[in-house]
C-alpha cells in the first residue's frame, strides 16, 4: 500500500488524514480511542490485525499484506435512530467500488455483507459513541478480501469466504482500490447528509436479499419469511409465513432460497 499516493488521490474530508500501522489489534479499536480528539474523516489503515472484529462479536480474519482493513472516524449530525444509515451508505460505496474495479456483480446481503456467489468478500462494522441520544462519533470499519487466497483463511470459513483475486484470478492494487473507495465514500457520505432516500434506493438496487426466502436470527428470536423491503432507516421488512409483517432492526440473515 502506498499511503502517499492514496492521500494524493483522495478528494474530500474522508482520507485527508491517514494513519497507517503495519500491525494493529483492530483498526476499529484504534479509531475509537482516537476519535474524540480527531477530525472527522480520519482514516486508520493496517496491513494486518491481531484482533480484527466482526459483527455480533465474531472475529474478522486479517492475514497480513493482502487485504484492506480500514476504519474511518465520522461525526455526522444525524439522529442516533438513523445510525444504521451510516452502514447502509458504506455498503453502497463499497459495492459500487468493487464492481467498478473487478467487474464482478457483487451484491449486498442485508444489512451490510458484501457477497459474491453467496460468499463473503467484505464486511462492515460500525461502532458508535453516543450521549443523550446523540451521536458523538461513529467508527466505520471496513474489511475487504482483496488478494487473499482461500488457503490464507482458516478452514472453517473457506466455504463461506472469498476474495477479489479468488474470483477473478487477478491481483489488485490495494492502493488503487482504496483511492476509488475513499472517493466513493466521500461522495455517498455527502448524500447521506443531504438526501438519504437516494442512499436507501441505491442500496435496494444493489442488494440480492429482497424477494428471497430468509432466516433472520436476532438477539431474542429467530424468524423465517420473505424479505420484502427495507424501510427508510434500513430496517428489514420481513413477511412471515402467517402473513404478518415484521420489522427487524438488527440480526444475522441467511438466504434460504
Ligand atoms: C462483519 O462481520 O461483516 C464486519 C467485518 C468488519 C471488519 C473490519 S476490518 C477493519 C475494521 N477493524 C475491525 O476490527 N473490524 C473492521
XYZ file of C-alpha atoms and ligand atoms in Angstrom:
273
model
C 0.000 0.000 0.000
C 1.281 3.424 -0.972
C -0.154 5.796 1.635
C 1.240 8.947 -0.011
C -0.398 8.034 -3.312
C -3.690 7.371 -1.529
C -3.512 10.784 0.173
C -2.923 12.486 -3.149
C -5.639 10.572 -4.961
C -8.418 11.270 -2.474
C -10.599 14.370 -2.804
C -12.679 15.199 0.267
C -12.671 15.048 4.031
C -12.586 11.303 4.390
C -8.945 10.348 3.934
C -7.450 13.821 4.347
C -5.571 12.382 7.295
C -4.429 8.749 7.208
C -2.670 6.801 9.937
C -1.000 3.599 8.854
C 0.023 0.626 11.002
C 1.867 -2.485 9.815
C 0.218 -4.447 12.643
C -2.567 -3.423 14.983
C -5.080 -5.145 17.262
C -8.047 -3.699 15.403
C -8.307 -0.518 13.338
C -11.793 -0.017 14.826
C -10.484 -0.119 18.379
C -7.676 2.331 17.500
C -10.078 4.693 15.724
C -12.464 4.560 18.684
C -9.656 5.573 21.042
C -8.554 8.466 18.836
C -11.953 9.678 17.666
C -12.746 12.275 20.336
C -9.557 14.166 19.658
C -9.504 13.836 15.907
C -11.194 15.479 12.982
C -13.979 13.879 11.048
C -12.587 11.841 8.182
C -9.532 10.384 9.929
C -8.665 7.044 8.312
C -6.794 4.241 10.044
C -5.306 1.594 7.801
C -3.409 -1.559 8.717
C -1.566 -4.318 6.890
C -2.812 -6.840 9.411
C -4.928 -7.088 12.549
C -4.346 -9.336 15.531
C -7.849 -8.929 16.927
C -9.948 -7.984 13.911
C -13.570 -7.586 14.953
C -16.596 -8.755 13.017
C -20.274 -8.160 13.678
C -22.052 -9.891 16.548
C -18.843 -10.475 18.478
C -17.220 -12.502 15.719
C -13.574 -12.354 14.659
C -12.516 -10.832 11.349
C -9.692 -12.919 9.922
C -6.977 -10.448 8.889
C -3.965 -12.062 7.144
C -1.078 -9.621 6.551
C -0.322 -7.739 3.332
C -3.239 -8.986 1.251
C -6.499 -7.307 2.169
C -7.955 -3.983 3.245
C -8.539 -3.246 6.943
C -9.727 0.295 7.402
C -11.611 2.392 9.943
C -12.949 5.901 9.477
C -13.942 8.427 12.149
C -17.228 10.164 11.310
C -19.134 12.834 13.227
C -22.428 13.070 11.371
C -25.139 15.446 12.539
C -27.887 12.845 12.368
C -30.167 11.282 14.959
C -28.968 8.213 16.833
C -32.005 6.338 15.494
C -30.706 6.939 11.953
C -27.269 5.485 12.667
C -27.809 2.326 10.596
C -27.811 4.588 7.555
C -24.059 5.029 8.024
C -23.571 1.321 7.399
C -26.077 1.301 4.540
C -24.162 4.191 2.967
C -20.851 2.348 3.330
C -22.297 -0.838 1.814
C -23.396 1.179 -1.221
C -19.997 2.869 -1.644
C -18.102 -0.425 -1.218
C -20.292 -2.335 -3.659
C -20.057 0.329 -6.356
C -16.270 0.483 -5.948
C -15.734 -3.267 -6.018
C -17.974 -3.694 -9.064
C -16.073 -0.934 -10.886
C -12.654 -2.362 -10.015
C -13.352 -6.050 -10.568
C -16.296 -6.256 -12.949
C -17.867 -8.793 -10.575
C -21.534 -8.380 -9.800
C -21.043 -8.074 -6.062
C -24.262 -7.597 -4.102
C -25.283 -6.561 -0.600
C -26.820 -9.034 1.822
C -28.855 -7.232 4.494
C -27.694 -5.312 6.340
C -24.143 -4.916 5.145
C -22.390 -8.043 3.905
C -20.679 -7.743 0.545
C -21.191 -11.027 -1.215
C -20.413 -12.836 -4.432
C -21.617 -16.352 -5.272
C -23.136 -16.428 -1.808
C -19.697 -15.981 -0.230
C -18.486 -13.070 1.787
C -15.980 -10.763 0.082
C -16.242 -7.886 2.567
C -17.902 -6.705 5.735
C -18.700 -3.506 7.584
C -18.763 -2.873 11.322
C -19.958 0.496 12.602
C -19.353 1.280 16.261
C -20.908 4.311 17.924
C -20.287 6.594 20.835
C -23.448 8.367 21.881
C -24.518 10.713 24.637
C -28.010 11.991 25.451
C -29.391 10.147 22.401
C -26.983 11.982 20.073
C -24.097 10.555 18.095
C -20.771 11.808 19.458
C -18.865 9.909 16.780
C -19.081 6.788 14.664
C -16.266 4.467 13.675
C -16.928 2.927 10.300
C -14.852 -0.236 9.894
C -14.455 -1.855 6.505
C -12.762 -5.156 5.721
C -12.347 -6.268 2.104
C -10.818 -9.521 0.950
C -8.698 -8.307 -1.952
C -5.745 -10.592 -2.719
C -6.157 -13.325 -0.123
C -6.227 -16.896 -1.284
C -8.596 -19.365 0.312
C -5.611 -21.025 1.967
C -4.943 -17.748 3.804
C -8.215 -18.258 5.697
C -8.794 -20.818 8.434
C -10.528 -23.969 7.267
C -13.832 -23.269 8.967
C -14.515 -20.185 6.817
C -13.106 -21.404 3.497
C -16.556 -22.344 2.225
C -18.150 -19.027 3.174
C -15.384 -16.538 2.285
C -13.919 -15.369 -0.996
C -11.729 -12.552 -2.357
C -11.473 -10.418 -5.484
C -8.426 -12.413 -6.509
C -10.040 -15.759 -5.881
C -12.990 -14.826 -8.091
C -11.093 -13.159 -10.962
C -7.712 -14.940 -10.800
C -6.117 -11.474 -10.896
C -4.291 -9.444 -8.231
C -5.465 -5.943 -7.403
C -3.543 -2.894 -6.218
C -4.919 -2.105 -2.767
C -3.741 1.467 -3.288
C -5.999 1.813 -6.344
C -8.920 0.112 -4.595
C -8.526 2.455 -1.615
C -8.378 5.611 -3.761
C -11.585 4.595 -5.550
C -13.248 3.534 -2.309
C -12.390 6.668 -0.344
C -13.586 8.881 -3.197
C -16.817 6.914 -3.408
C -17.267 7.150 0.390
C -16.751 10.926 0.252
C -19.443 11.158 -2.385
C -22.010 8.934 -0.642
C -21.370 10.458 2.790
C -22.436 13.818 1.340
C -25.560 12.146 0.003
C -26.274 10.656 3.453
C -26.228 14.114 4.999
C -28.360 15.715 2.306
C -30.656 13.158 0.698
C -30.876 9.842 2.498
C -33.667 8.471 0.303
C -31.182 8.285 -2.556
C -28.964 6.031 -0.396
C -31.750 3.635 0.512
C -32.900 3.466 -3.126
C -29.351 2.724 -4.293
C -28.982 0.046 -1.609
C -32.167 -1.609 -2.905
C -30.733 -1.584 -6.424
C -27.558 -3.335 -5.232
C -28.996 -5.920 -2.844
C -29.695 -9.568 -3.529
C -31.769 -10.011 -0.353
C -35.138 -8.547 -1.342
C -37.616 -11.152 -2.587
C -35.681 -14.069 -1.093
C -36.797 -16.600 1.471
C -34.641 -15.902 4.508
C -33.923 -16.812 8.095
C -33.053 -13.986 10.488
C -31.557 -14.624 13.903
C -31.982 -11.692 16.293
C -30.872 -11.426 19.910
C -34.291 -12.592 21.115
C -35.822 -14.681 18.341
C -35.400 -16.419 15.001
C -37.726 -15.569 12.117
C -38.308 -17.118 8.707
C -40.080 -15.432 5.841
C -39.749 -13.432 2.661
C -37.507 -10.356 2.742
C -39.882 -7.760 1.339
C -38.138 -4.434 1.636
C -36.029 -2.161 3.811
C -37.562 0.929 5.362
C -36.222 4.487 5.301
C -33.902 3.720 8.229
C -32.510 0.488 6.849
C -34.660 -1.918 8.913
C -35.644 -5.165 7.177
C -39.317 -5.774 6.482
C -39.990 -9.470 6.633
C -43.227 -11.186 5.601
C -43.683 -14.117 7.966
C -45.310 -17.421 6.987
C -48.545 -16.386 8.728
C -48.717 -13.283 6.528
C -47.712 -10.919 9.322
C -45.116 -8.240 8.628
C -42.174 -7.892 10.964
C -39.664 -5.046 11.091
C -36.169 -6.132 12.099
C -33.552 -3.558 13.024
C -30.591 -5.844 13.539
C -29.853 -9.520 13.060
C -27.962 -12.221 11.207
C -29.564 -13.180 7.896
C -29.227 -16.399 5.916
C -30.725 -16.760 2.447
C -32.725 -19.987 2.255
C -33.790 -19.835 -1.389
C -18.581 -8.220 9.555
O -18.677 -9.044 10.479
O -19.088 -8.426 8.458
C -17.852 -6.911 9.766
C -16.379 -7.033 9.495
C -15.611 -5.737 9.685
C -14.127 -5.926 9.575
C -13.362 -4.641 9.589
S -11.662 -4.836 9.189
C -11.330 -3.199 9.647
C -12.159 -2.901 10.888
N -11.457 -3.276 12.089
C -12.036 -4.286 12.727
O -11.607 -4.822 13.768
N -13.138 -4.684 12.054
C -13.372 -3.849 10.891
